Amino acid sequence: MKNYEPKQIEKKWQDFWEKNKIYKTNEEPGRPKYYCLDMFPYPSGVGLHVGHFKGYVATDILARMKRMQGYNVLHPMGWDAFGLPAENYAIKTGIHPAITTAKNISNIKIQMETTGLSYDWDREINSTDPAYYKWTQWIFLKLYENGLAYKKLLPINWCPSCKTGLANEEVVEGDCERCGTPTTKKEINQWVLKITDYADRLLMDLDSLDWPDKIKEMQKNWIGRSEGWELVFPLKNEDEKISVFTTRTDTLFGCTYVVLAPEHPLLLSLANKITNYDEVLDYINKAKNKSDRERISEVKDKSGVEVKGITAINPINNQEVKIFVADYVLGHYGTGAVMAVPAHDIRDFDFAKKYALPIIYVIKLKQGESKENEAFTEDGIVFNSNGFDGLSSEEAREKIGQELKKQKLAEKKINYKLRDWVFSRQRYWGEPIPIIHCEKCGMVALEEKDLPLELPQVEKYEPTGTGESPLAAITEWVNVKCPKCGGPAKRETNTMPQWAGSCWYYLRFLDPRNEKELADKNKEKKWMPVDLYVGGAEHAVLHLLYSRFWHKFLFDIGAISTIEPFQKLRNVGLILAPDGQKMSKSKGNTVSPNEIIEEFGADTLRVYEMFMGPFDQAIAWNPQGVKGVFRFLNKTWDLILSLKGNKESSQQIISETNKLVKKVGEDLEKMKFNTCVAFFMEYINLVSERKNEWGIIEIEKMLKIFAPFAPHFCEELWSELDNKNSIALESWPEADSAAIIQENIILVAQVNGKVRDKIEVAMDIDKESALELAQRSEKIKTWLNGKEIKEVIFVPNRIINILTD
RNA sequence: GCCGAGGUGGCGGAACUGGCAGACGCGUAUGCCUUAGGAGCAUAUGUCGCAAGGCGUGAGGGUUCAAAUCCCUCCCUCGGCACCA
């Protein structure tokens, strides 16, 4: 008998699949569609580790199952290949990023093929291919045409190590998301995308998506919608006014001062009225130079300076209040000014304590006294507030707001935390922005016919660090004639961020070679939205937010017909290193799929990754566990080959097989791969004890549903059983519930809620008969011991519980 | 501080809608086979107890005939956000 030798069979089947185009996706209008997508990887030089494959194997299993179930399945793969590692490597070695990228891609593609992933490689795309990024640039031009891309001088997050500006989303606790270097502020002219125009829709449409709550919540918090009022505080003896945004108009009588952000324009326009202007200016400058790090560390200790010479007037009671400048108020949120109510806001309370400012309580608990000596931030009952005393916070918010609105001093307002997306990078390896700056005409967009605007060859990839990209040094590329007036002009030298290409790639898979459109409209209509999208949770407010924004924009301009790209999203949990730490090249604890495939084969790798534990959980790699799966495959292999001649199955086995089909089908839909593998193991344990009852039909059924997990293994056994076609082309077996027989079941017998015996009874036995049988049990008898039965609880086919005194 | 997820054997984890806690796998022990075993096979394996039986799902309380599962109070771990008025 033949031994299970994965090395000898896996290559054979991979070649067979490729040669026969088994996994090519054709447009098959008669079938329901299923678009099953992995987040496409960055082609890193060290290849992918086993963790990357967990998600790929999962989607592969589902794609294979759906194909067998008759779906027209789209399961593509591509490369998100712009990015810093290739560029940094180029800086070190002088080798063009395109060359290293191509090499990395071919390595990783081999890794994917040897793992038996059933991608349709005819649709492979690469975000750095000019034929692809032509359309990334095209979308940029459309954003520009529609006023959603603009250039602005603004202080942005700057990574001194990567020497480029970053988006808000790319800064984690003040540090660069990529390299961990603390960021600084830098004022440079930046391309910005108006994602804030879509804030409301990005928020609302989350409800319609089947996404993990965690990701939805993160996006909600990131967008940060808050409803409130914008109130006007007139200035004493001045025409100017201060507008503030607040969600707590109910606390307005408790406002004892007003705070301006250091960036507030009033501080400049009223400079000559401010009597301590030197002091104020000094504070503003200090605040400007603070890094995010410093700001974060100063949260506890708030600083500020009184702005003397001007006074604000609380519009609700005409009280004069002092004005401060303090950097705990953010210039970019709301109006850049707040009304301070120390009694009912922790930040204002801290500030007021430090500078000995008055604290007036105006909200109290429904019962009992108002709190003193701390900020009471909850809703309650209003007091100390003239005509509004006794109202609830909620009522008072509305009434006070409306009262001021009559005097044109208030207006309802919604604010968002979300900020516009800083879109330009001062680096080489990214999509060039297709804009020309003309001395006469200003900014001129390239025309569609001039796309793609290809990246030029450069000699040095080093970023300049001055806020200019290395492209700026290539004069022959930079200096052009203005397309409008023909005069001297210069190309934009910033490039797009890493996220640009991934914002829309899922659309390109539908129609990857289309030269006229980003994707054919009918194909888009057919395939979108993505039915299942799988990737890591780390993209929650980056890629997943950006691509929703672009998708909605593309919908608005009529390029596509759907309003959301990814209907169902699932996060794959990390595979940690055997030491329980995150796998990383620098720690030297990575596990490569290559070594596992070499020793045990791809099918062991696949089944093990699915068996490790719940799909979305982080679990450490366990080399012993891999061996366990390999043992299971060997055992199954030997068993099936030894039974080649078995014809008939027993009723019991037929029943068990149908149960298996049912359970595996159900749990695959729920993506509970670990329990699916356990079911297979249980099944094999069972049939190996009753080998002679396991016939050909049931063996083949089992192989078919196991094939998505271990495709090479099942193909080989399938052909050993004298089948000529690929098992991948078989149809998925249906669970026959009529065949699931269970004449006798085990009923748990309890006395007073404790398990005392298990009795074998007929399926669907009634309460009386069950009780009679239970009372015959010796064990039950001892426990009843002549006591009077008070009540009997009976759950059909589960439990009988006899209660006595 | 706020938001989200979670806490079950030595380990990864099972457990439908409240109904046998610990499926499946790893590890461990003993035995068999073997020149050999980091191979294979068999048996055992939550815990205390010779046993009968008792105790057990982060802690404490509650509801119920019955709670890992529902309710209340608290503790801890992980992930995210963080002066957003």
GROMACS .gro file of N, CA and C in nm, chain A residues 699-755:
model
  171
  699ILE      N    1  -1.743   0.711   0.193
  699ILE     CA    2  -1.603   0.754   0.188
  699ILE      C    3  -1.590   0.873   0.092
  700GLU      N    4  -1.654   0.861  -0.024
  700GLU     CA    5  -1.643   0.968  -0.123
  700GLU      C    6  -1.710   1.096  -0.076
  701LYS      N    7  -1.821   1.081  -0.007
  701LYS     CA    8  -1.889   1.199   0.047
  701LYS      C    9  -1.797   1.274   0.142
  702MET      N   10  -1.734   1.197   0.229
  702MET     CA   11  -1.643   1.257   0.326
  702MET      C   12  -1.527   1.327   0.253
  703LEU      N   13  -1.474   1.262   0.151
  703LEU     CA   14  -1.363   1.322   0.076
  703LEU      C   15  -1.404   1.455   0.012
  704LYS      N   16  -1.525   1.457  -0.041
  704LYS     CA   17  -1.570   1.580  -0.108
  704LYS      C   18  -1.574   1.698  -0.012
  705ILE      N   19  -1.630   1.676   0.106
  705ILE     CA   20  -1.639   1.792   0.197
  705ILE      C   21  -1.507   1.821   0.266
  706PHE      N   22  -1.415   1.724   0.261
  706PHE     CA   23  -1.283   1.749   0.320
  706PHE      C   24  -1.190   1.814   0.217
  707ALA      N   25  -1.226   1.803   0.090
  707ALA     CA   26  -1.138   1.851  -0.017
  707ALA      C   27  -1.103   2.000  -0.005
  708PRO      N   28  -1.196   2.089   0.034
  708PRO     CA   29  -1.157   2.229   0.048
  708PRO      C   30  -1.048   2.249   0.153
  709PHE      N   31  -1.046   2.166   0.254
  709PHE     CA   32  -0.945   2.179   0.359
  709PHE      C   33  -0.811   2.124   0.311
  710ALA      N   34  -0.815   2.003   0.254
  710ALA     CA   35  -0.692   1.934   0.214
  710ALA      C   36  -0.705   1.892   0.068
  711PRO      N   37  -0.692   1.988  -0.023
  711PRO     CA   38  -0.727   1.961  -0.163
  711PRO      C   39  -0.638   1.857  -0.232
  712HIS      N   40  -0.507   1.861  -0.207
  712HIS     CA   41  -0.420   1.765  -0.275
  712HIS      C   42  -0.447   1.624  -0.225
  713PHE      N   43  -0.455   1.614  -0.096
  713PHE     CA   44  -0.481   1.487  -0.027
  713PHE      C   45  -0.609   1.422  -0.081
  714CYS      N   46  -0.713   1.501  -0.092
  714CYS     CA   47  -0.841   1.446  -0.135
  714CYS      C   48  -0.843   1.416  -0.285
  715GLU      N   49  -0.775   1.499  -0.364
  715GLU     CA   50  -0.765   1.469  -0.508
  715GLU      C   51  -0.699   1.333  -0.529
  716GLU      N   52  -0.590   1.310  -0.456
  716GLU     CA   53  -0.515   1.186  -0.474
  716GLU      C   54  -0.599   1.065  -0.435
  717LEU      N   55  -0.666   1.074  -0.321
  717LEU     CA   56  -0.748   0.961  -0.278
  717LEU      C   57  -0.867   0.942  -0.371
  718TRP      N   58  -0.920   1.054  -0.415
  718TRP     CA   59  -1.034   1.052  -0.509
  718TRP      C   60  -0.994   0.977  -0.636
  719SER      N   61  -0.873   1.003  -0.684
  719SER     CA   62  -0.832   0.933  -0.805
  719SER      C   63  -0.793   0.787  -0.773
  720GLU      N   64  -0.742   0.763  -0.654
  720GLU     CA   65  -0.716   0.625  -0.611
  720GLU      C   66  -0.844   0.542  -0.610
  721LEU      N   67  -0.955   0.609  -0.587
  721LEU     CA   68  -1.084   0.539  -0.586
  721LEU      C   69  -1.141   0.532  -0.727
  722ASP      N   70  -1.054   0.549  -0.826
  722ASP     CA   71  -1.087   0.533  -0.967
  722ASP      C   72  -1.178   0.639  -1.023
  723ASN      N   73  -1.173   0.761  -0.969
  723ASN     CA   74  -1.246   0.871  -1.029
  723ASN      C   75  -1.154   0.942  -1.127
  724LYS      N   76  -1.213   0.987  -1.236
  724LYS     CA   77  -1.129   1.046  -1.341
  724LYS      C   78  -1.120   1.199  -1.331
  725ASN      N   79  -1.228   1.264  -1.288
  725ASN     CA   80  -1.227   1.410  -1.284
  725ASN      C   81  -1.174   1.465  -1.152
  726SER      N   82  -1.143   1.593  -1.154
  726SER     CA   83  -1.098   1.660  -1.032
  726SER      C   84  -1.212   1.661  -0.930
  727ILE      N   85  -1.176   1.638  -0.807
  727ILE     CA   86  -1.278   1.640  -0.700
  727ILE      C   87  -1.330   1.782  -0.681
  728ALA      N   88  -1.251   1.881  -0.723
  728ALA     CA   89  -1.294   2.021  -0.711
  728ALA      C   90  -1.416   2.050  -0.798
  729LEU      N   91  -1.437   1.965  -0.899
  729LEU     CA   92  -1.550   1.988  -0.989
  729LEU      C   93  -1.674   1.909  -0.946
  730GLU      N   94  -1.662   1.833  -0.841
  730GLU     CA   95  -1.778   1.759  -0.790
  730GLU      C   96  -1.874   1.855  -0.722
  731SER      N   97  -2.000   1.810  -0.708
  731SER     CA   98  -2.088   1.901  -0.635
  731SER      C   99  -2.093   1.863  -0.487
  732TRP      N  100  -2.120   1.963  -0.411
  732TRP     CA  101  -2.119   1.952  -0.264
  732TRP      C  102  -2.234   1.861  -0.220
  733PRO      N  103  -2.207   1.760  -0.138
  733PRO     CA  104  -2.314   1.669  -0.097
  733PRO      C  105  -2.417   1.740  -0.008
  734GLU      N  106  -2.539   1.699  -0.023
  734GLU     CA  107  -2.645   1.753   0.064
  734GLU      C  108  -2.659   1.660   0.184
  735ALA      N  109  -2.685   1.718   0.298
  735ALA     CA  110  -2.711   1.634   0.415
  735ALA      C  111  -2.855   1.582   0.405
  736ASP      N  112  -2.869   1.451   0.409
  736ASP     CA  113  -3.002   1.390   0.401
  736ASP      C  114  -3.052   1.368   0.543
  737SER      N  115  -3.142   1.455   0.587
  737SER     CA  116  -3.184   1.446   0.727
  737SER      C  117  -3.264   1.318   0.753
  738ALA      N  118  -3.325   1.265   0.648
  738ALA     CA  119  -3.401   1.140   0.665
  738ALA      C  120  -3.306   1.025   0.695
  739ALA      N  121  -3.183   1.039   0.649
  739ALA     CA  122  -3.087   0.930   0.670
  739ALA      C  123  -3.023   0.937   0.808
  740ILE      N  124  -3.045   1.048   0.875
  740ILE     CA  125  -2.988   1.059   1.009
  740ILE      C  126  -3.081   0.987   1.104
  741ILE      N  127  -3.047   0.863   1.132
  741ILE     CA  128  -3.135   0.782   1.217
  741ILE      C  129  -3.079   0.779   1.357
  742GLN      N  130  -3.167   0.777   1.446
  742GLN     CA  131  -3.125   0.759   1.582
  742GLN      C  132  -3.238   0.688   1.652
  743GLU      N  133  -3.234   0.556   1.650
  743GLU     CA  134  -3.342   0.484   1.715
  743GLU      C  135  -3.335   0.502   1.864
  744ASN      N  136  -3.215   0.487   1.914
  744ASN     CA  137  -3.198   0.499   2.058
  744ASN      C  138  -3.107   0.616   2.090
  745ILE      N  139  -3.143   0.683   2.194
  745ILE     CA  140  -3.058   0.792   2.239
  745ILE      C  141  -3.027   0.773   2.387
  746ILE      N  142  -2.928   0.846   2.432
  746ILE     CA  143  -2.893   0.839   2.574
  746ILE      C  144  -2.963   0.955   2.645
  747LEU      N  145  -3.047   0.918   2.739
  747LEU     CA  146  -3.119   1.020   2.815
  747LEU      C  147  -3.050   1.034   2.950
  748VAL      N  148  -3.025   1.159   2.987
  748VAL     CA  149  -2.962   1.183   3.117
  748VAL      C  150  -3.068   1.180   3.225
  749ALA      N  151  -3.043   1.097   3.325
  749ALA     CA  152  -3.141   1.087   3.434
  749ALA      C  153  -3.086   1.155   3.558
  750GLN      N  154  -3.160   1.254   3.607
  750GLN     CA  155  -3.116   1.327   3.726
  750GLN      C  156  -3.214   1.302   3.840
  751VAL      N  157  -3.161   1.307   3.963
  751VAL     CA  158  -3.247   1.312   4.080
  751VAL      C  159  -3.211   1.441   4.152
  752ASN      N  160  -3.309   1.526   4.170
  752ASN     CA  161  -3.288   1.657   4.232
  752ASN      C  162  -3.176   1.736   4.166
  753GLY      N  163  -3.174   1.731   4.034
  753GLY     CA  164  -3.082   1.816   3.960
  753GLY      C  165  -2.942   1.761   3.947
  754LYS      N  166  -2.915   1.640   4.000
  754LYS     CA  167  -2.782   1.583   3.986
  754LYS      C  168  -2.788   1.460   3.897
  755VAL      N  169  -2.689   1.449   3.810
  755VAL     CA  170  -2.686   1.335   3.718
  755VAL      C  171  -2.659   1.208   3.799
   0.00000   0.00000   0.00000
